[in-house]
Short mmCIF file of C-alpha atoms in Angstrom, two decimals:
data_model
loop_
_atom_site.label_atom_id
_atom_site.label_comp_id
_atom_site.label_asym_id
_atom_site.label_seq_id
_atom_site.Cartn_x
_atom_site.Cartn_y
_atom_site.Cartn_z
CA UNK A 5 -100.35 104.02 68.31
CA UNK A 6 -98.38 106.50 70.69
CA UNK A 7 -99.84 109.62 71.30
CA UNK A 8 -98.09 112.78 69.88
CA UNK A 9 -100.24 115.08 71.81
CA UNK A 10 -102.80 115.86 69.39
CA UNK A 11 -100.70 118.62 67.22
CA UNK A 12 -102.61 120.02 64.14
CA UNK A 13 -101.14 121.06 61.26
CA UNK A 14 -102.24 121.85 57.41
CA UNK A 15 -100.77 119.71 54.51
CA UNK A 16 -101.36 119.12 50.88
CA UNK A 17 -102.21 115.13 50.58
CA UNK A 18 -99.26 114.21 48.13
CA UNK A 19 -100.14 111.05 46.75
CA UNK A 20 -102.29 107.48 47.43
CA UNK A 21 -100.11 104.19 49.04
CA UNK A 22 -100.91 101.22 47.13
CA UNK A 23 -103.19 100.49 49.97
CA UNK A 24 -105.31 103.74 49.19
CA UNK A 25 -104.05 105.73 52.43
CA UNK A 26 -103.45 109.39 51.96
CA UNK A 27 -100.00 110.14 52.18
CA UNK A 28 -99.08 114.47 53.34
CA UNK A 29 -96.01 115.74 52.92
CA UNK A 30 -94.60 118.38 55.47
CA UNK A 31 -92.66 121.57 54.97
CA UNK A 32 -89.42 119.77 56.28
CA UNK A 33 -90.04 116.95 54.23
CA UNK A 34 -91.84 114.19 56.37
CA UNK A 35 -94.65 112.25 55.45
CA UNK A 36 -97.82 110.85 56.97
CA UNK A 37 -100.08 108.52 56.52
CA UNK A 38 -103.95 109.98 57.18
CA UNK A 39 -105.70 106.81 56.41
CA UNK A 40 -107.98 105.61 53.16
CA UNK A 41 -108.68 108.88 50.76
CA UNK A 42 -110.25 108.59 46.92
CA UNK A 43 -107.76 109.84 44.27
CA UNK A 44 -109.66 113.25 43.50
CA UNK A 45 -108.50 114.30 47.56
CA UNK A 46 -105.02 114.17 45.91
CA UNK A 47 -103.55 117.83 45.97
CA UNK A 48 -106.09 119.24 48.09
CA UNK A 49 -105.12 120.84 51.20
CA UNK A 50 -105.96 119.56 54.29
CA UNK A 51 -105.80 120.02 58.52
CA UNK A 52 -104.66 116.86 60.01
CA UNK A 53 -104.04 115.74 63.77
CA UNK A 54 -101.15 113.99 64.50
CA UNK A 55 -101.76 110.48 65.92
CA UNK A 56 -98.32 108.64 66.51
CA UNK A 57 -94.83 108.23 64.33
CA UNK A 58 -95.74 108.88 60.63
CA UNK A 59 -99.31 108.44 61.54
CA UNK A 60 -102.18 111.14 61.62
CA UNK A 61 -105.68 111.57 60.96
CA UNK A 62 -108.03 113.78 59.10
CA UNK A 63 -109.16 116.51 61.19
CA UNK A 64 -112.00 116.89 58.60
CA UNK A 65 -113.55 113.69 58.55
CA UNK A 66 -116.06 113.75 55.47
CA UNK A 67 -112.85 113.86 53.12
CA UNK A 68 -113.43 110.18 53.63
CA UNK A 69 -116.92 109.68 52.62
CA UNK A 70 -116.04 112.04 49.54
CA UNK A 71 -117.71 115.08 50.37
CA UNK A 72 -115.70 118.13 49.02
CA UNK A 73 -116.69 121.51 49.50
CA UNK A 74 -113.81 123.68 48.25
CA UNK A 75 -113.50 127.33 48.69
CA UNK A 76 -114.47 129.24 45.91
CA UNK A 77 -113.42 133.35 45.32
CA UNK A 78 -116.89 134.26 44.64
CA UNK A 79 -117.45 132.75 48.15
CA UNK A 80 -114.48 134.97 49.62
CA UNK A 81 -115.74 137.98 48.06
CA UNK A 82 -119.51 138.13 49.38
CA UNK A 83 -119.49 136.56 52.66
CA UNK A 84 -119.88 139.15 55.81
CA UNK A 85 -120.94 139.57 59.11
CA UNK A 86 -124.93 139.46 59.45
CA UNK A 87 -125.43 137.21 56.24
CA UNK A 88 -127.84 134.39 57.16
CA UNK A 89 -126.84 131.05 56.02
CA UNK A 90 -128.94 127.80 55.76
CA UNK A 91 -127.61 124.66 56.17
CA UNK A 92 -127.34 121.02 58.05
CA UNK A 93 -124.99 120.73 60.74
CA UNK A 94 -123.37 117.71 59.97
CA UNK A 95 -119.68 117.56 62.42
CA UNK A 96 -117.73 118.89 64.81
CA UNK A 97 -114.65 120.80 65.20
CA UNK A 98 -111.62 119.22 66.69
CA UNK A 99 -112.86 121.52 69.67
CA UNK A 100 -115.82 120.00 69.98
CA UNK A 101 -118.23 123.16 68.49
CA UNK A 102 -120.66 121.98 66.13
CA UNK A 103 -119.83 123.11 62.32
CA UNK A 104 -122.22 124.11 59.53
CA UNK A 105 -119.91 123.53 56.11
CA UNK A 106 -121.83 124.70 52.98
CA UNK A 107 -120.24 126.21 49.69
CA UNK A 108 -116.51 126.01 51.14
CA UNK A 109 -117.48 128.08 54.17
CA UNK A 110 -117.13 126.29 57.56
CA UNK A 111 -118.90 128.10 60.29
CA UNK A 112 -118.76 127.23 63.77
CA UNK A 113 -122.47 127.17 65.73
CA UNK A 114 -122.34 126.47 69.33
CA UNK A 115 -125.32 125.21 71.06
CA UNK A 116 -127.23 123.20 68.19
CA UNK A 117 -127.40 119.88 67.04
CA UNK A 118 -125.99 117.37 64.74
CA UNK A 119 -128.14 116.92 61.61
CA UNK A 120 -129.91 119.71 62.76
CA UNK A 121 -131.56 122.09 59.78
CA UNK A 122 -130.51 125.70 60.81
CA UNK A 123 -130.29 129.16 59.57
CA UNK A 124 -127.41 130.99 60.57
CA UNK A 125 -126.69 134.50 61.42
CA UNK A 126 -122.69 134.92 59.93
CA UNK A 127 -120.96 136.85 63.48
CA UNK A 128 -117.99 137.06 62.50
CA UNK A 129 -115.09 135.79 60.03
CA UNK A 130 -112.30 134.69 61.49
CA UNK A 131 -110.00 133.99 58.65
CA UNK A 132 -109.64 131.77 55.88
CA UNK A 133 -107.12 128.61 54.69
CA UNK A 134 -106.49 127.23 51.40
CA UNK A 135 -109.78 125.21 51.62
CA UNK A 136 -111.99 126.78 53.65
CA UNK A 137 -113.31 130.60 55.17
CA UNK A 138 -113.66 130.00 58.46
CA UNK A 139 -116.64 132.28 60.34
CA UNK A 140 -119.11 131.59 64.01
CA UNK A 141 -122.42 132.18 63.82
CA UNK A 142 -125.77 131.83 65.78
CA UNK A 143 -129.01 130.38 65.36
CA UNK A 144 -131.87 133.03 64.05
CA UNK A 145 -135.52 132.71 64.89
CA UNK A 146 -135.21 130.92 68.05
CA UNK A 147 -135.94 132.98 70.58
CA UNK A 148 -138.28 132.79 72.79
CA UNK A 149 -138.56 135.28 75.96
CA UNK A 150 -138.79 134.35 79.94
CA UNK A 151 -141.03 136.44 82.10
CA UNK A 152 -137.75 136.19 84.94
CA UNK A 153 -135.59 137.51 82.10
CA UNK A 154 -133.08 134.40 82.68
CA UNK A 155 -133.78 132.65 79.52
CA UNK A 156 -131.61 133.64 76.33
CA UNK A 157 -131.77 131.88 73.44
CA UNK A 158 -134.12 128.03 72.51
CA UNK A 159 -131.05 126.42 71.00
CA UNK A 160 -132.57 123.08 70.22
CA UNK A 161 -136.18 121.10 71.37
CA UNK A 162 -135.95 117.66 70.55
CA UNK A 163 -138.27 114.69 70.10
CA UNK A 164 -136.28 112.09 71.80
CA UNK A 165 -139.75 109.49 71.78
CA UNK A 166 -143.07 109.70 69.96
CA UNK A 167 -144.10 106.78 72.62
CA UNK A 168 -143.19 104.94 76.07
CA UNK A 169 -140.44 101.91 74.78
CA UNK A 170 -141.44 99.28 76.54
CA UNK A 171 -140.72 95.28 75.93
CA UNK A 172 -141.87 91.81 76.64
CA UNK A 173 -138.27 91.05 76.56
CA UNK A 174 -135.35 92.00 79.58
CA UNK A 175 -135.38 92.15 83.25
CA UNK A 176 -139.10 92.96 84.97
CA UNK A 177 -139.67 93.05 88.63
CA UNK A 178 -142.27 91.29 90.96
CA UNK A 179 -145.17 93.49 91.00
CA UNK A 180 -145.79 92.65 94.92
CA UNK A 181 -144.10 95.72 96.51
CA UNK A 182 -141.65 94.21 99.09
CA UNK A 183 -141.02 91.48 97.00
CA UNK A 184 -137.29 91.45 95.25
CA UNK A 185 -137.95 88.88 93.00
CA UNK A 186 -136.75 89.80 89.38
CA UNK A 187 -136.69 87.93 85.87
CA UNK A 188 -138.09 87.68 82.45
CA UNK A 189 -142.06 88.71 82.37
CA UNK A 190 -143.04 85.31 81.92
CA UNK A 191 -140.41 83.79 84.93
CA UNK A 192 -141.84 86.85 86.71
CA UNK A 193 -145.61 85.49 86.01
CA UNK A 194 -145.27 82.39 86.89
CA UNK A 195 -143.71 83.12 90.71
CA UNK A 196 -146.77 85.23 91.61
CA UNK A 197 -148.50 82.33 90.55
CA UNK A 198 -146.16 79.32 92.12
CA UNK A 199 -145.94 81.47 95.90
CA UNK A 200 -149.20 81.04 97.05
CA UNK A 201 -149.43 83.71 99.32
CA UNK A 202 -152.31 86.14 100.13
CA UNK A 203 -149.90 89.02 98.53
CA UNK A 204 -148.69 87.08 95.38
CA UNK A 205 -152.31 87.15 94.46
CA UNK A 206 -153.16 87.85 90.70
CA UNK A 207 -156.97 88.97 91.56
CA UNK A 208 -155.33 91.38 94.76
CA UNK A 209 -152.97 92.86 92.84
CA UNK A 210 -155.01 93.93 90.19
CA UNK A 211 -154.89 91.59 87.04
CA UNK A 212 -156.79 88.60 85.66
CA UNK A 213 -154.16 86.79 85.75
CA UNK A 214 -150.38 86.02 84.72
CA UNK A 215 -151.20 86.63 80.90
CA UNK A 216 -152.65 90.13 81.20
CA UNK A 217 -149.50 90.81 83.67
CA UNK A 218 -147.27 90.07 80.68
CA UNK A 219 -149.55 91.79 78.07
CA UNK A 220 -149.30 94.61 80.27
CA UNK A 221 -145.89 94.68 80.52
CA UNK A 222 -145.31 94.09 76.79
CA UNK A 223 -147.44 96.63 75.21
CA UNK A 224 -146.32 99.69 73.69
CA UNK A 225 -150.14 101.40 74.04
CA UNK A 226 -149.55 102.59 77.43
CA UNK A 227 -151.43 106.21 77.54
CA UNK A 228 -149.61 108.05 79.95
CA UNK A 229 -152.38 111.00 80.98
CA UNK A 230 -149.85 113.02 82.60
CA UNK A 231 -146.58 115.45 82.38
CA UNK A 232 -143.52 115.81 84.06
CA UNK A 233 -140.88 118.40 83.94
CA UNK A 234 -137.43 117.93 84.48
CA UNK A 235 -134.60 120.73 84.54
CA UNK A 236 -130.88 119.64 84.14
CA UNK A 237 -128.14 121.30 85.18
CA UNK A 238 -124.48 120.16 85.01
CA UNK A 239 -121.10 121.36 85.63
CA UNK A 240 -122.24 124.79 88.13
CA UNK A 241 -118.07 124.35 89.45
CA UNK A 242 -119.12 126.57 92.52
CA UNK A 243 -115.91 127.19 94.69
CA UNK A 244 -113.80 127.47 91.62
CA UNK A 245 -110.98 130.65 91.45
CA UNK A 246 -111.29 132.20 88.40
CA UNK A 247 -108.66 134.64 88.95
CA UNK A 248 -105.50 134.77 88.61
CA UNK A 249 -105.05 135.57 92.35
CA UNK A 250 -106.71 132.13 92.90
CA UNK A 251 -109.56 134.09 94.94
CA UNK A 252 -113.62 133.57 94.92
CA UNK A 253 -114.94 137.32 94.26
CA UNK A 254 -118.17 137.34 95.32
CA UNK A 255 -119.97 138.44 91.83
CA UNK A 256 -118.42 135.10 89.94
CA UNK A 257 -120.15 133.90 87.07
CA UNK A 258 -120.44 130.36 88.66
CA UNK A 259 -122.79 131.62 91.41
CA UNK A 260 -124.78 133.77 88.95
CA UNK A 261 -125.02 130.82 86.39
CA UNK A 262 -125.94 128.49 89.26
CA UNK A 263 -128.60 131.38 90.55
CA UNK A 264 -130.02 131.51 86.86
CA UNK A 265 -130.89 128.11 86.64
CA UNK A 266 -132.26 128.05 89.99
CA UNK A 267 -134.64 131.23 88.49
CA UNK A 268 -135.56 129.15 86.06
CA UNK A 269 -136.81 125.56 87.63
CA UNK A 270 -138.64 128.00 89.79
CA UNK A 271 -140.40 130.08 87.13
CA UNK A 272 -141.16 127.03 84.92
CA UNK A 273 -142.21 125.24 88.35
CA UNK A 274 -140.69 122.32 87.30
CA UNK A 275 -141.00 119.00 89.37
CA UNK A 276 -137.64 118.49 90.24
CA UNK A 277 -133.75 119.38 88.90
CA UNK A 278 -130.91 116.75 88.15
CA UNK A 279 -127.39 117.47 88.34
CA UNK A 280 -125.14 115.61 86.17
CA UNK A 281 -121.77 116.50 88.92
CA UNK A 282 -119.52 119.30 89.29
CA UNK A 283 -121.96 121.26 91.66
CA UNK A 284 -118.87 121.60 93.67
CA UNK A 285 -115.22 122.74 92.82
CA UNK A 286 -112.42 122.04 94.98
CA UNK A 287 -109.37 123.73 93.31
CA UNK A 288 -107.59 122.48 96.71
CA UNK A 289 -108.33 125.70 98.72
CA UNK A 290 -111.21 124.46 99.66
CA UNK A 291 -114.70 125.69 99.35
CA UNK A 292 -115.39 129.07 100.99
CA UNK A 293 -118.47 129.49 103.47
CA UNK A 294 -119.69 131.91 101.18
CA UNK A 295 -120.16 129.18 98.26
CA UNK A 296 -121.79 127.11 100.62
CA UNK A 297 -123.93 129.01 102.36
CA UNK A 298 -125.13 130.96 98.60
CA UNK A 299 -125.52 127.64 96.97
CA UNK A 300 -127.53 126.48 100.41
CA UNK A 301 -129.39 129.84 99.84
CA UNK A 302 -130.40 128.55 96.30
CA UNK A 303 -131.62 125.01 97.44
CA UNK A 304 -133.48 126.56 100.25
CA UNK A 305 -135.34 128.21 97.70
CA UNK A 306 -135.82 125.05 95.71
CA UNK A 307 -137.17 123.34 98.55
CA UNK A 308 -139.84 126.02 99.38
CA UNK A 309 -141.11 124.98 96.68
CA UNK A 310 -141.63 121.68 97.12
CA UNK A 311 -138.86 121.41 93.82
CA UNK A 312 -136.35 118.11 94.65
CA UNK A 313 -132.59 118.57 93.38
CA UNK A 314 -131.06 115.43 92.86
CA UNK A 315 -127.58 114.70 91.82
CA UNK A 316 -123.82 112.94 91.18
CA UNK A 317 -120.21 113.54 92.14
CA UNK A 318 -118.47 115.08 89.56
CA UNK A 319 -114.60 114.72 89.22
CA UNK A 320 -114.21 118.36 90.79
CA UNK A 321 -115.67 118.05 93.78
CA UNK A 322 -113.01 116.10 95.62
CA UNK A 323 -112.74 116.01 99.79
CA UNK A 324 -114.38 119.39 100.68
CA UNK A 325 -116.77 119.64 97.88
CA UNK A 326 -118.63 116.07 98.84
CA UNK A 327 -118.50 117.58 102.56
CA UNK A 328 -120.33 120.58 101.55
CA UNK A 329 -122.75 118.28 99.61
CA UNK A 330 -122.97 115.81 102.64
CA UNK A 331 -124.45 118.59 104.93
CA UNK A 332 -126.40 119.99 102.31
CA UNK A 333 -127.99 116.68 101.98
CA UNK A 334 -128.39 116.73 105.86
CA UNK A 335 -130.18 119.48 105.78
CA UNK A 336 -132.90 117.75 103.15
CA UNK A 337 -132.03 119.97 100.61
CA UNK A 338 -130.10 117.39 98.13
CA UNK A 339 -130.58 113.95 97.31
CA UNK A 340 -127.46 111.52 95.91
CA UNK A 341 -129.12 109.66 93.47
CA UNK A 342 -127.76 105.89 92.73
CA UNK A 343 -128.99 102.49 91.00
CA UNK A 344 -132.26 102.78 93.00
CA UNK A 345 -134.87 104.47 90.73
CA UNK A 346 -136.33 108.28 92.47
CA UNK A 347 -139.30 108.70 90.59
CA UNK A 348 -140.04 112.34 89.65
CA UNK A 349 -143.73 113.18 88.33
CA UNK A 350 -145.43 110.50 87.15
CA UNK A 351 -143.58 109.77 83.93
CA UNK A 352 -139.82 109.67 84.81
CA UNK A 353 -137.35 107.44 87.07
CA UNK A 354 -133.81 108.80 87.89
CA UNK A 355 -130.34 107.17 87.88
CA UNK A 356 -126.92 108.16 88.85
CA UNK A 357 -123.83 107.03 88.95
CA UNK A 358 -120.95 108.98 90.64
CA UNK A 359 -117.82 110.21 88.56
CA UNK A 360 -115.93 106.94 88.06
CA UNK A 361 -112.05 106.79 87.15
CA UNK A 362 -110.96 104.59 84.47
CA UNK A 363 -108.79 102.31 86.33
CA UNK A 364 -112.05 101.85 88.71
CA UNK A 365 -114.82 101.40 85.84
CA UNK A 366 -115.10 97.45 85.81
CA UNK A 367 -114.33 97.44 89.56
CA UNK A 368 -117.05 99.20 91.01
CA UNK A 369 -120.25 97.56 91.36
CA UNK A 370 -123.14 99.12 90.00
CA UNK A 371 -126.66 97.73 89.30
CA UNK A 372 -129.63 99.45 88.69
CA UNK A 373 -133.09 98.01 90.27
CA UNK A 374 -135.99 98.10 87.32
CA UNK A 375 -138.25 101.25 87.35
CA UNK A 376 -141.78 100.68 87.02
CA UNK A 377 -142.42 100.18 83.05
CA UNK A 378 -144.73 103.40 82.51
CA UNK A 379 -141.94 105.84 82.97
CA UNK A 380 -138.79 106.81 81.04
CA UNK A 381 -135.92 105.91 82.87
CA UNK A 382 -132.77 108.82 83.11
CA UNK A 383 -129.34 107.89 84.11
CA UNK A 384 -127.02 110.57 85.31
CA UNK A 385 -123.21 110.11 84.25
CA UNK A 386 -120.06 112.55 84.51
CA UNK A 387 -117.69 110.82 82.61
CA UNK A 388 -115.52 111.07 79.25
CA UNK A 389 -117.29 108.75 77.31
CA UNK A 390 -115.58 107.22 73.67
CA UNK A 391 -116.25 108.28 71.57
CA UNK A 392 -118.57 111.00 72.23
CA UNK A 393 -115.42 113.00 74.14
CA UNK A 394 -112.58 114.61 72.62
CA UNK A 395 -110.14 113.60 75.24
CA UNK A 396 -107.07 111.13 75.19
CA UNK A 397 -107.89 109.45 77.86
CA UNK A 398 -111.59 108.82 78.42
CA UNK A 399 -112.81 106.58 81.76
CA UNK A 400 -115.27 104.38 79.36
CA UNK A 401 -116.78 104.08 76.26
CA UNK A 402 -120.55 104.12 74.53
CA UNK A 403 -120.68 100.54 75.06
CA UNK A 404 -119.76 100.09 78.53
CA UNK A 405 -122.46 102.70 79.77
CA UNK A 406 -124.85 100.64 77.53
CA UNK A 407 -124.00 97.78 79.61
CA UNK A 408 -123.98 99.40 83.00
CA UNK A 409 -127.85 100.29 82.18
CA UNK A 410 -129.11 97.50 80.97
CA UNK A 411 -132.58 97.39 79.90
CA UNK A 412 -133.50 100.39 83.04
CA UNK A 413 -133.06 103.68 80.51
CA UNK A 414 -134.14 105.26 78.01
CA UNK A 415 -131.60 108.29 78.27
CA UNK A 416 -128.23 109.06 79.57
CA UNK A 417 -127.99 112.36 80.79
CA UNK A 418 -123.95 113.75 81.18
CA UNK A 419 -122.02 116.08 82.21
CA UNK A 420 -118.27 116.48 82.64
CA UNK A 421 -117.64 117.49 79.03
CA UNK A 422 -119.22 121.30 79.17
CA UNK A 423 -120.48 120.89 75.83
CA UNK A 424 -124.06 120.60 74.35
CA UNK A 425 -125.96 118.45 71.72
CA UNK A 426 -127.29 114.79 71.73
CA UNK A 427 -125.45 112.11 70.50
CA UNK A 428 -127.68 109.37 69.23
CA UNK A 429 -125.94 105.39 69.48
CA UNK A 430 -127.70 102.79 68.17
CA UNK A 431 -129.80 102.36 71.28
CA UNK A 432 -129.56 105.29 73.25
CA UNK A 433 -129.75 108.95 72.94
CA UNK A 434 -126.58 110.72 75.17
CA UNK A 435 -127.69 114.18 76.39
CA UNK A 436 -124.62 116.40 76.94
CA UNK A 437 -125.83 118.83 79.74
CA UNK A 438 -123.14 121.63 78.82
CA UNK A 439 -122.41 124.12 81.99
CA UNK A 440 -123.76 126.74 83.96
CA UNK A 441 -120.77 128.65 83.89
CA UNK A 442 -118.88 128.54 80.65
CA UNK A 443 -115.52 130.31 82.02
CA UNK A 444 -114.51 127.15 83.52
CA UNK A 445 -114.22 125.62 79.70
CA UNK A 446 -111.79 128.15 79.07
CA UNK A 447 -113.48 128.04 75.46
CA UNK A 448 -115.58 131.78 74.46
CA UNK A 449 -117.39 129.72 72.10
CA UNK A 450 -119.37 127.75 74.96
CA UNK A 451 -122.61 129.77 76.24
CA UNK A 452 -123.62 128.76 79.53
CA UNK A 453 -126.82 126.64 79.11
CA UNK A 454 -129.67 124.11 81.11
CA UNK A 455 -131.63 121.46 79.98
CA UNK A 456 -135.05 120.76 80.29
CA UNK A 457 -137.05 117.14 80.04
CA UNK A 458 -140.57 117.08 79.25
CA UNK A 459 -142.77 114.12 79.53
CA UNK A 460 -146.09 114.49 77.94
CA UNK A 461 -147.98 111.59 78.04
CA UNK A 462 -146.15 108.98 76.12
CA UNK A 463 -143.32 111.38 74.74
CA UNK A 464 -140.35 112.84 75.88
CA UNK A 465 -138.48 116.18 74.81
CA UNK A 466 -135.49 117.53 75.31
CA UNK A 467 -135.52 121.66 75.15
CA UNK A 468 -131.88 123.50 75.96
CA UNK A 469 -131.78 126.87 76.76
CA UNK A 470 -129.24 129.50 77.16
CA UNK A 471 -128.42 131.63 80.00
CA UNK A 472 -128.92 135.39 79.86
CA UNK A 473 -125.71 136.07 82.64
#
């Protein structure tokens, strides 16, 4: 299909095809097909996106699994700012915002999750259409305060595992430290036992012998007695002009959004911060000194603190922001993370892989090395990923990142997108790590927000939190 730039526009759907594709009629008489509709969507009015020649697509995609809540004037008459609202937040708006859709009212709710129960606080209305009243709301009874004053709002704390996934089955590594030797457990097993060495000992290294090794590593019992904390940043865009001069003034909202986060890692004295790209932003003027030396300023304090920051390319950062990163990692005050695991705590292995294009995806060589099986294994990504992303043109798709990874994670942590949420595939959950500085979105919906992992044992959560700016 050729793209017709995404247009929008409302339409009543006219009639079925005698294939059972909705068929919308335009003012100026031209018709569309919006794909497979049940007869009682005929005559209702609808937003659709244009797709290619005589081709488009519900906007609203639960008109296909016959779910129709209509607008009703009793609705109309009683909804108003500061009404709470309960509800399950089922989609997303073309923008991206999460909806909540109940009794023909369709409120947007940044910062919370799909199927996520919620009660809404109504903020404002912003107008209505033949089908719908249209309001944004927030979350209510979520808040919980921050001694440094830096933490707003608990959008959403998820339970992404009740235990540590492990397998018998996949890729496990020689448990002899120097030794590169990789394979199934059992293939694994029986090359300690074939080498014959005084290292590729079963009774030095700790087990009985090659069965316990692969009872160990198949189990699922593993009690991790420990906890690890983990706060993610993405998309800080420091060095970006957000005026229409094209100049850095020296209060932006990127620094302060960067500075918050940096607050907060410190206050919650977590044991290290990942950065899912755009730290940098190099709108071709370069980065000034005074980004650089305030965002050194930050990671000196990190680093005082014995707090690691590790982190990814983003698309943004370009020539002079990877320069700027390159001495800050000089200076030991970053780390480029890659396919080798860094293991943070004692219950979490990190991954990264720099901002990729799409013509380069299948070209560049990536291949993770196996983390030790008692920790959860993160992989860092700042792509457009299909089709989690909204955009035309995204570098890769859900399946290709499952493929890059392998068996080595448990979660893919991303940024380039600037919006929140998790989006679960049939293996993996995707964390979207949102932005420190929500200007750069140029969308007032998007609050500026971090992430934080929490190992506990053998769980793992996933808490976001807004920034008070």
């Amino acid at each position: 299909m050729s793209n017709s730039g995404g247009r929008t526009f409302w339409a009543t759907i006219d009639r079925l095809s005698n294939k059972g594709n909705g068929v919308v009629e335009k003012d100026d008489g031209t018709h569309y097909i919006v794909g497979p509709v049940r007869q009682e969507a005929v005559g209702k009015t609808v937003e659709v996106r244009m797709i290619g020649q005589n081709e488009a697509e519900l906007v609203d995609s639960d008109l296909r699994k016959d779910v129709y809540a209509e607008r009703t004037d009793s609705t109309a008459q009683t909804l108003s700012v500061g009404d709470i609202v309960s509800g399950r937040i089922r989609k997303r708006s073309v923008e991206g915002i999460p909806l909540l859709e109940k009794d023909g009212i369709r409120i947007e709710v940044p910062g919370v999750e799909l199927n996520e129960e919620v009660q809404i606080k109504i903020e404002g209305i912003s107008g209505s259409n033949p089908q719908w009243v249209t309001a944004t709301g927030t979350p209510v009874d979520q808040g919980i305060a921050s001694d440094a004053g830096r933490e707003g709002l608990v959008i959403a704390d998820v339970e992404l595992y009740d235990e540590l996934p492990t397998s018998s089955s996949g890729t496990v590594a020689c448990p002899v430290s120097d030794c590169k030797y990789t394979g199934e457990p059992a293939s694994v097993a029986g090359h300690v036992s074939g080498k014959r060495d005084s290292q590729h000992d079963w009774s030095q290294l700790g087990y009985a012998g090659a069965s316990a090794y692969k009872g160990k590593i198949s189990t699922t019992s593993q009690n991790l007695q420990s906890e690890t904390s983990l706060l993610h940043v993405s998309d800080a865009h420091l060095g970006a002009s957000l005026t229409d001069t094209g100049t850095y003034p020296s209060d932006s909202r990127c620094l302060t959004g960067f500075r918050c986060a940096i607050d907060i890692a410190i206050g919650r004295e977590v044991d290290a911060v990942l950065n899912t790209g755009d730290l940098f932003h190099n709108d071709r003027r370069g980065i000034p000194r005074t980004v650089r030396d305030a965002a050194q300023n930050q990671l000196i304090r990190l680093a005082e603190r014995d707090i690691p920051f590790y982190s990814i390319d983003g698309d943004h950062e370009r020539d002079a922001g990877r320069k700027a990163f390159k001495q800050l990692e000089r200076d030991g005050l970053v780390t480029q993370i890659n396919e080798t695991p860094q293991l943070v705590g004692h219950g979490l292995a990190l991954y990264g892989r720099d901002f990729t294009p799409a013509t380069e995806w299948e070209s560049t060589k990536w291949a993770p090395t196996p983390p030790p099986s008692d920790r959860f294994g993160i992989v860092a990504i700042h792509q457009s990923v299909k089709p989690i992303s909204n955009s035309d043109w995204p570098e890769c798709s859900v399946d290709d990142v499952l493929t890059m990874v392998g068996s080595h994670a448990h979660v893919i942590a991303a940024g380039h997108l600037h919006r929140t949420g998790i989006d679960w595939n049939e293996r993996l959950p995707f964390v979207l790590g949102g932005t420190t500085e929500p200007q750069r979105a140029h969308q007032a919906s998007i609050k500026p927000v971090v992430g934080l992992f929490t190992q506990d044992g053998n769980s793992l959560r996933y808490r976001r939190i807004q920034l008070m700016l």
